[in-house]
Amino acid sequence: MPDPLHPDAPQTDPARSDALYDELLELALEAARRAGTLLRDGRPADLGVAATKSSPIDVVTEMDLASEKLITGFIGEHRPDDGFLGEEGASSDGTSGIRWVIDPVDGTVNYLYDLPAWSVSIAAEKDGEVVVGVVAAPMRGETCQAVVGRGAFNNGERLRHRPAPPLSQALIGTGFGYLAERRAGQAEVVRRLLPQVRDIRRGGSAAIDLCDVACGRLDAYYERGLNPWDLAAGDLIAREAGALTGGRPGKAVSQELTLAASPALFGQLQPLLDELGAWHD
């Protein structure tokens, strides 16, 4: 139906969009499943000591690369004109208007130490907007997914964020960067925030933390320094579960700051984090 306010704007066929989003979701789910299986079953039992490599990090890097290659290869077979942006270097513009944003192992330190909180994060953008998101956490036996406008689900069960508690009773997730100067600044923010909330958790996978907000396992989550592949899928899943996401007041999520929370709590946390300087080192 033509838009009466913008009669000259190009019209989108809803059925065509639905079919496209269904296709993108199916590909993301299957790619995440395959990559998760590769990572779970291919992880050496002695990765912590990695006797056959110069360091355990070499093995983790190889698994990162193998996972990204599997994902881009699988999707590329089905949609050769799409673009890619991946943590491990996949970068192409494509010609279809679709770009895949991929974190082949989100939570690599957890993966290194055989902690279960690592994930495969795959999002699909259409003309710059994230329309599909999948976060698979194989060691938790969970796959969260969302399509824009259709809600969010975990293993087929619809997700809804937790109703906002008072700030003093809120359980907050966060994460820390790798640079010492940034970590020192983030520690100072935590020092000042902790007395004002129930407690703070550091899970180690931004994608899982965002999904945990969607699942109601966290009341809110914030972090500075996230890249597009860290947050693209999880941000959509959180929003489709009814949470609000954003950065500094008036800004969208970005490397500067990412915040996800139930709406009432979001309104309290965003100005507080801005005051505490969570957006700068």
Tab-separated table of C-alpha atoms in Angstrom:
chain	number	residue	atom	x	y	z
A	1	MET	CA	0.000	0.000	0.000
A	2	PRO	CA	1.425	3.443	-0.913
A	3	ASP	CA	2.520	5.651	1.960
A	4	PRO	CA	0.089	8.650	1.922
A	5	LEU	CA	2.702	10.873	3.556
A	6	HIS	CA	5.449	9.872	1.108
A	7	PRO	CA	3.672	8.842	-2.109
A	8	ASP	CA	6.867	8.904	-4.162
A	9	ALA	CA	8.814	6.647	-1.798
A	10	PRO	CA	9.617	3.143	-3.084
A	11	GLN	CA	7.153	0.609	-1.763
A	12	THR	CA	8.140	-2.615	-0.003
A	13	ASP	CA	6.153	-5.790	-0.499
A	14	PRO	CA	5.641	-7.213	3.050
A	15	ALA	CA	5.406	-10.760	1.710
A	16	ARG	CA	8.720	-10.330	-0.078
A	17	SER	CA	10.344	-8.957	3.097
A	18	ASP	CA	8.944	-11.829	5.144
A	19	ALA	CA	10.321	-14.379	2.717
A	20	LEU	CA	13.726	-12.682	2.692
A	21	TYR	CA	13.894	-12.489	6.479
A	22	ASP	CA	12.851	-16.140	6.744
A	23	GLU	CA	15.694	-17.063	4.412
A	24	LEU	CA	18.231	-14.970	6.308
A	25	LEU	CA	17.129	-16.409	9.635
A	26	GLU	CA	17.333	-19.984	8.370
A	27	LEU	CA	20.840	-19.413	7.050
A	28	ALA	CA	21.987	-17.705	10.253
A	29	LEU	CA	20.610	-20.502	12.421
A	30	GLU	CA	22.248	-23.226	10.356
A	31	ALA	CA	25.570	-21.385	10.072
A	32	ALA	CA	25.623	-20.779	13.839
A	33	ARG	CA	24.756	-24.414	14.514
A	34	ARG	CA	27.564	-25.663	12.274
A	35	ALA	CA	30.104	-23.219	13.686
A	36	GLY	CA	29.094	-24.030	17.254
A	37	THR	CA	29.523	-27.739	16.598
A	38	LEU	CA	32.936	-27.135	15.057
A	39	LEU	CA	34.067	-25.079	18.038
A	40	ARG	CA	32.656	-27.415	20.664
A	41	ASP	CA	33.861	-30.663	19.123
A	42	GLY	CA	37.102	-29.264	17.704
A	43	ARG	CA	38.400	-27.719	20.903
A	44	PRO	CA	41.463	-29.669	22.117
A	45	ALA	CA	40.953	-31.090	25.593
A	46	ASP	CA	44.353	-29.705	26.618
A	47	LEU	CA	43.853	-26.264	25.091
A	48	GLY	CA	44.903	-24.678	28.372
A	49	VAL	CA	48.446	-26.012	27.888
A	50	ALA	CA	48.475	-26.452	24.088
A	51	ALA	CA	51.621	-28.584	23.943
A	52	THR	CA	51.642	-28.670	20.149
A	53	LYS	CA	51.487	-24.884	19.697
A	54	SER	CA	53.622	-21.935	20.695
A	55	SER	CA	50.776	-20.747	22.935
A	56	PRO	CA	47.124	-21.569	23.642
A	57	ILE	CA	46.178	-18.313	21.930
A	58	ASP	CA	47.416	-19.731	18.609
A	59	VAL	CA	44.889	-22.542	18.868
A	60	VAL	CA	42.060	-20.171	19.776
A	61	THR	CA	42.962	-17.947	16.812
A	62	GLU	CA	42.885	-20.953	14.507
A	63	MET	CA	39.440	-21.902	15.808
A	64	ASP	CA	38.233	-18.312	15.381
A	65	LEU	CA	39.411	-18.303	11.779
A	66	ALA	CA	37.983	-21.742	11.062
A	67	SER	CA	34.610	-20.727	12.482
A	68	GLU	CA	34.469	-17.514	10.451
A	69	LYS	CA	35.519	-19.350	7.285
A	70	LEU	CA	32.792	-21.931	7.845
A	71	ILE	CA	30.133	-19.248	8.367
A	72	THR	CA	31.100	-17.056	5.427
A	73	GLY	CA	31.562	-20.071	3.174
A	74	PHE	CA	28.182	-21.553	4.023
A	75	ILE	CA	26.286	-18.277	3.654
A	76	GLY	CA	28.261	-17.330	0.543
A	77	GLU	CA	27.214	-20.558	-1.169
A	78	HIS	CA	23.578	-19.616	-0.758
A	79	ARG	CA	23.844	-15.828	-1.152
A	80	PRO	CA	26.960	-15.014	-3.167
A	81	ASP	CA	26.070	-11.334	-3.605
A	82	ASP	CA	25.888	-10.498	0.105
A	83	GLY	CA	28.561	-8.602	2.017
A	84	PHE	CA	30.377	-9.594	5.195
A	85	LEU	CA	31.917	-7.942	8.233
A	86	GLY	CA	33.677	-10.347	10.572
A	87	GLU	CA	35.911	-10.040	13.608
A	88	GLU	CA	38.593	-12.172	11.996
A	89	GLY	CA	38.872	-10.057	8.873
A	90	ALA	CA	35.965	-10.975	6.609
A	91	SER	CA	35.103	-7.748	4.811
A	92	SER	CA	33.197	-7.263	1.561
A	93	ASP	CA	30.495	-4.843	0.502
A	94	GLY	CA	28.391	-7.134	-1.645
A	95	THR	CA	25.773	-5.927	-4.106
A	96	SER	CA	22.518	-7.269	-2.651
A	97	GLY	CA	21.959	-4.750	0.145
A	98	ILE	CA	22.478	-7.523	2.714
A	99	ARG	CA	25.563	-7.610	4.936
A	100	TRP	CA	26.357	-10.288	7.504
A	101	VAL	CA	28.019	-9.153	10.754
A	102	ILE	CA	29.802	-12.088	12.376
A	103	ASP	CA	31.615	-12.851	15.603
A	104	PRO	CA	32.825	-16.419	15.113
A	105	VAL	CA	33.734	-16.860	18.803
A	106	ASP	CA	32.414	-14.241	21.190
A	107	GLY	CA	34.080	-14.860	24.541
A	108	THR	CA	37.436	-16.211	23.393
A	109	VAL	CA	38.984	-16.087	26.881
A	110	ASN	CA	36.112	-18.211	28.178
A	111	TYR	CA	36.684	-20.571	25.258
A	112	LEU	CA	40.392	-20.749	26.086
A	113	TYR	CA	39.694	-21.633	29.726
A	114	ASP	CA	36.874	-24.058	28.880
A	115	LEU	CA	34.262	-21.871	30.526
A	116	PRO	CA	30.804	-22.337	28.966
A	117	ALA	CA	29.961	-18.657	28.323
A	118	TRP	CA	31.110	-18.354	24.718
A	119	SER	CA	28.948	-17.976	21.651
A	120	VAL	CA	28.653	-17.631	17.901
A	121	SER	CA	26.986	-14.353	16.914
A	122	ILE	CA	25.535	-13.786	13.436
A	123	ALA	CA	23.465	-10.787	12.340
A	124	ALA	CA	22.100	-9.810	8.946
A	125	GLU	CA	21.739	-6.154	7.968
A	126	LYS	CA	19.455	-4.942	5.200
A	127	ASP	CA	20.483	-1.552	3.860
A	128	GLY	CA	22.344	-0.875	7.107
A	129	GLU	CA	19.604	-1.988	9.530
A	130	VAL	CA	19.977	-5.203	11.510
A	131	VAL	CA	16.949	-7.342	10.619
A	132	VAL	CA	18.013	-10.809	11.812
A	133	GLY	CA	20.103	-11.866	14.787
A	134	VAL	CA	21.215	-15.268	16.069
A	135	VAL	CA	23.382	-16.002	19.103
A	136	ALA	CA	24.224	-19.670	19.653
A	137	ALA	CA	25.779	-20.724	22.963
A	138	PRO	CA	26.553	-24.434	22.451
A	139	MET	CA	27.819	-25.161	25.964
A	140	ARG	CA	24.596	-23.728	27.395
A	141	GLY	CA	22.490	-25.621	24.859
A	142	GLU	CA	20.790	-22.399	23.812
A	143	THR	CA	20.191	-20.468	20.616
A	144	CYS	CA	18.587	-17.033	20.824
A	145	GLN	CA	17.128	-15.497	17.693
A	146	ALA	CA	15.187	-12.472	16.543
A	147	VAL	CA	13.729	-11.005	13.380
A	148	VAL	CA	12.902	-7.299	13.411
A	149	GLY	CA	9.267	-6.804	14.329
A	150	ARG	CA	8.651	-10.452	15.203
A	151	GLY	CA	9.958	-10.778	18.767
A	152	ALA	CA	12.836	-12.750	20.234
A	153	PHE	CA	13.070	-16.430	21.110
A	154	ASN	CA	15.360	-18.830	22.951
A	155	ASN	CA	15.118	-22.433	21.745
A	156	GLY	CA	11.683	-21.585	20.387
A	157	GLU	CA	10.374	-19.983	23.596
A	158	ARG	CA	9.393	-16.341	23.325
A	159	LEU	CA	11.561	-13.980	25.362
A	160	ARG	CA	10.539	-11.026	27.488
A	161	HIS	CA	12.828	-8.797	29.511
A	162	ARG	CA	12.490	-8.789	33.292
A	163	PRO	CA	10.250	-6.040	34.713
A	164	ALA	CA	12.419	-3.267	36.092
A	165	PRO	CA	13.299	-3.477	39.780
A	166	PRO	CA	14.397	-0.441	41.746
A	167	LEU	CA	17.938	0.505	40.801
A	168	SER	CA	19.132	-0.652	44.218
A	169	GLN	CA	17.852	-4.168	43.429
A	170	ALA	CA	19.126	-4.360	39.840
A	171	LEU	CA	21.576	-7.052	38.742
A	172	ILE	CA	23.872	-5.456	36.172
A	173	GLY	CA	26.161	-7.141	33.653
A	174	THR	CA	29.261	-5.511	32.228
A	175	GLY	CA	32.577	-6.264	30.547
A	176	PHE	CA	36.108	-4.924	30.422
A	177	GLY	CA	38.495	-4.016	27.629
A	178	TYR	CA	41.970	-5.391	27.025
A	179	LEU	CA	43.979	-2.170	27.385
A	180	ALA	CA	45.220	-1.459	30.912
A	181	GLU	CA	44.246	2.220	30.818
A	182	ARG	CA	40.690	1.395	29.755
A	183	ARG	CA	40.367	-1.340	32.355
A	184	ALA	CA	41.444	1.070	35.079
A	185	GLY	CA	38.725	3.502	34.043
A	186	GLN	CA	36.131	0.753	33.876
A	187	ALA	CA	37.117	-0.468	37.335
A	188	GLU	CA	36.532	3.034	38.706
A	189	VAL	CA	33.046	3.089	37.165
A	190	VAL	CA	32.281	-0.275	38.789
A	191	ARG	CA	33.618	0.964	42.136
A	192	ARG	CA	31.183	3.862	42.076
A	193	LEU	CA	28.242	1.942	40.592
A	194	LEU	CA	28.391	-1.183	42.757
A	195	PRO	CA	27.089	0.397	45.992
A	196	GLN	CA	24.025	1.664	44.088
A	197	VAL	CA	22.830	-1.701	42.672
A	198	ARG	CA	22.168	-5.267	43.825
A	199	ASP	CA	25.356	-6.644	42.253
A	200	ILE	CA	27.452	-6.675	39.092
A	201	ARG	CA	28.285	-9.659	36.893
A	202	ARG	CA	31.061	-10.029	34.293
A	203	GLY	CA	30.176	-12.912	31.970
A	204	GLY	CA	32.805	-12.547	29.251
A	205	SER	CA	30.592	-12.659	26.141
A	206	ALA	CA	28.794	-9.458	25.147
A	207	ALA	CA	26.441	-11.376	22.867
A	208	ILE	CA	25.382	-13.694	25.705
A	209	ASP	CA	25.047	-10.777	28.134
A	210	LEU	CA	22.664	-8.998	25.752
A	211	CYS	CA	20.680	-12.210	25.371
A	212	ASP	CA	20.599	-12.585	29.156
A	213	VAL	CA	18.897	-9.198	29.358
A	214	ALA	CA	16.374	-10.504	26.823
A	215	CYS	CA	15.933	-13.696	28.873
A	216	GLY	CA	15.470	-11.814	32.157
A	217	ARG	CA	18.676	-13.183	33.689
A	218	LEU	CA	20.145	-9.702	33.922
A	219	ASP	CA	18.241	-6.502	34.622
A	220	ALA	CA	20.702	-4.504	32.519
A	221	TYR	CA	24.040	-4.709	30.758
A	222	TYR	CA	26.518	-2.018	29.761
A	223	GLU	CA	29.976	-1.974	28.244
A	224	ARG	CA	32.378	0.390	26.531
A	225	GLY	CA	34.426	-0.617	23.507
A	226	LEU	CA	32.149	-3.115	21.751
A	227	ASN	CA	32.567	-3.637	18.014
A	228	PRO	CA	29.674	-4.145	15.575
A	229	TRP	CA	30.185	-7.912	15.541
A	230	ASP	CA	30.040	-8.041	19.358
A	231	LEU	CA	26.636	-6.418	19.628
A	232	ALA	CA	24.701	-6.571	16.340
A	233	ALA	CA	22.775	-9.798	16.943
A	234	GLY	CA	22.423	-9.439	20.717
A	235	ASP	CA	21.225	-5.851	20.453
A	236	LEU	CA	18.369	-6.882	18.148
A	237	ILE	CA	17.450	-9.822	20.388
A	238	ALA	CA	17.328	-7.573	23.461
A	239	ARG	CA	15.180	-4.986	21.686
A	240	GLU	CA	12.804	-7.589	20.294
A	241	ALA	CA	12.378	-8.909	23.852
A	242	GLY	CA	11.165	-5.447	24.877
A	243	ALA	CA	14.356	-3.990	26.324
A	244	LEU	CA	15.690	-0.599	25.379
A	245	THR	CA	19.205	-0.248	23.997
A	246	GLY	CA	21.357	2.786	23.375
A	247	GLY	CA	24.580	4.567	24.161
A	248	ARG	CA	25.080	7.954	25.759
A	249	PRO	CA	21.889	10.018	26.129
A	250	GLY	CA	20.424	10.603	22.683
A	251	LYS	CA	22.838	8.236	20.957
A	252	ALA	CA	22.628	4.720	19.583
A	253	VAL	CA	24.757	1.793	20.744
A	254	SER	CA	28.355	2.198	19.661
A	255	GLN	CA	31.950	1.549	20.637
A	256	GLU	CA	31.628	4.511	22.987
A	257	LEU	CA	28.938	2.820	25.100
A	258	THR	CA	26.345	0.068	24.803
A	259	LEU	CA	23.490	-0.204	27.302
A	260	ALA	CA	20.543	-2.603	27.340
A	261	ALA	CA	17.873	-2.625	30.047
A	262	SER	CA	14.162	-2.734	30.681
A	263	PRO	CA	12.690	0.677	29.803
A	264	ALA	CA	12.221	2.040	33.337
A	265	LEU	CA	15.681	0.926	34.432
A	266	PHE	CA	17.230	2.216	31.206
A	267	GLY	CA	15.970	5.691	32.051
A	268	GLN	CA	17.789	5.567	35.393
A	269	LEU	CA	20.998	3.897	34.276
A	270	GLN	CA	21.742	5.865	31.134
A	271	PRO	CA	22.231	9.259	32.844
A	272	LEU	CA	24.005	7.593	35.765
A	273	LEU	CA	26.523	5.826	33.510
A	274	ASP	CA	27.010	9.074	31.622
A	275	GLU	CA	27.724	10.885	34.888
A	276	LEU	CA	30.131	8.127	36.000
A	277	GLY	CA	32.065	8.411	32.720
A	278	ALA	CA	31.379	4.863	31.494
A	279	TRP	CA	31.739	6.186	27.937
A	280	HIS	CA	35.374	7.299	28.127
A	281	ASP	CA	38.738	5.992	29.357
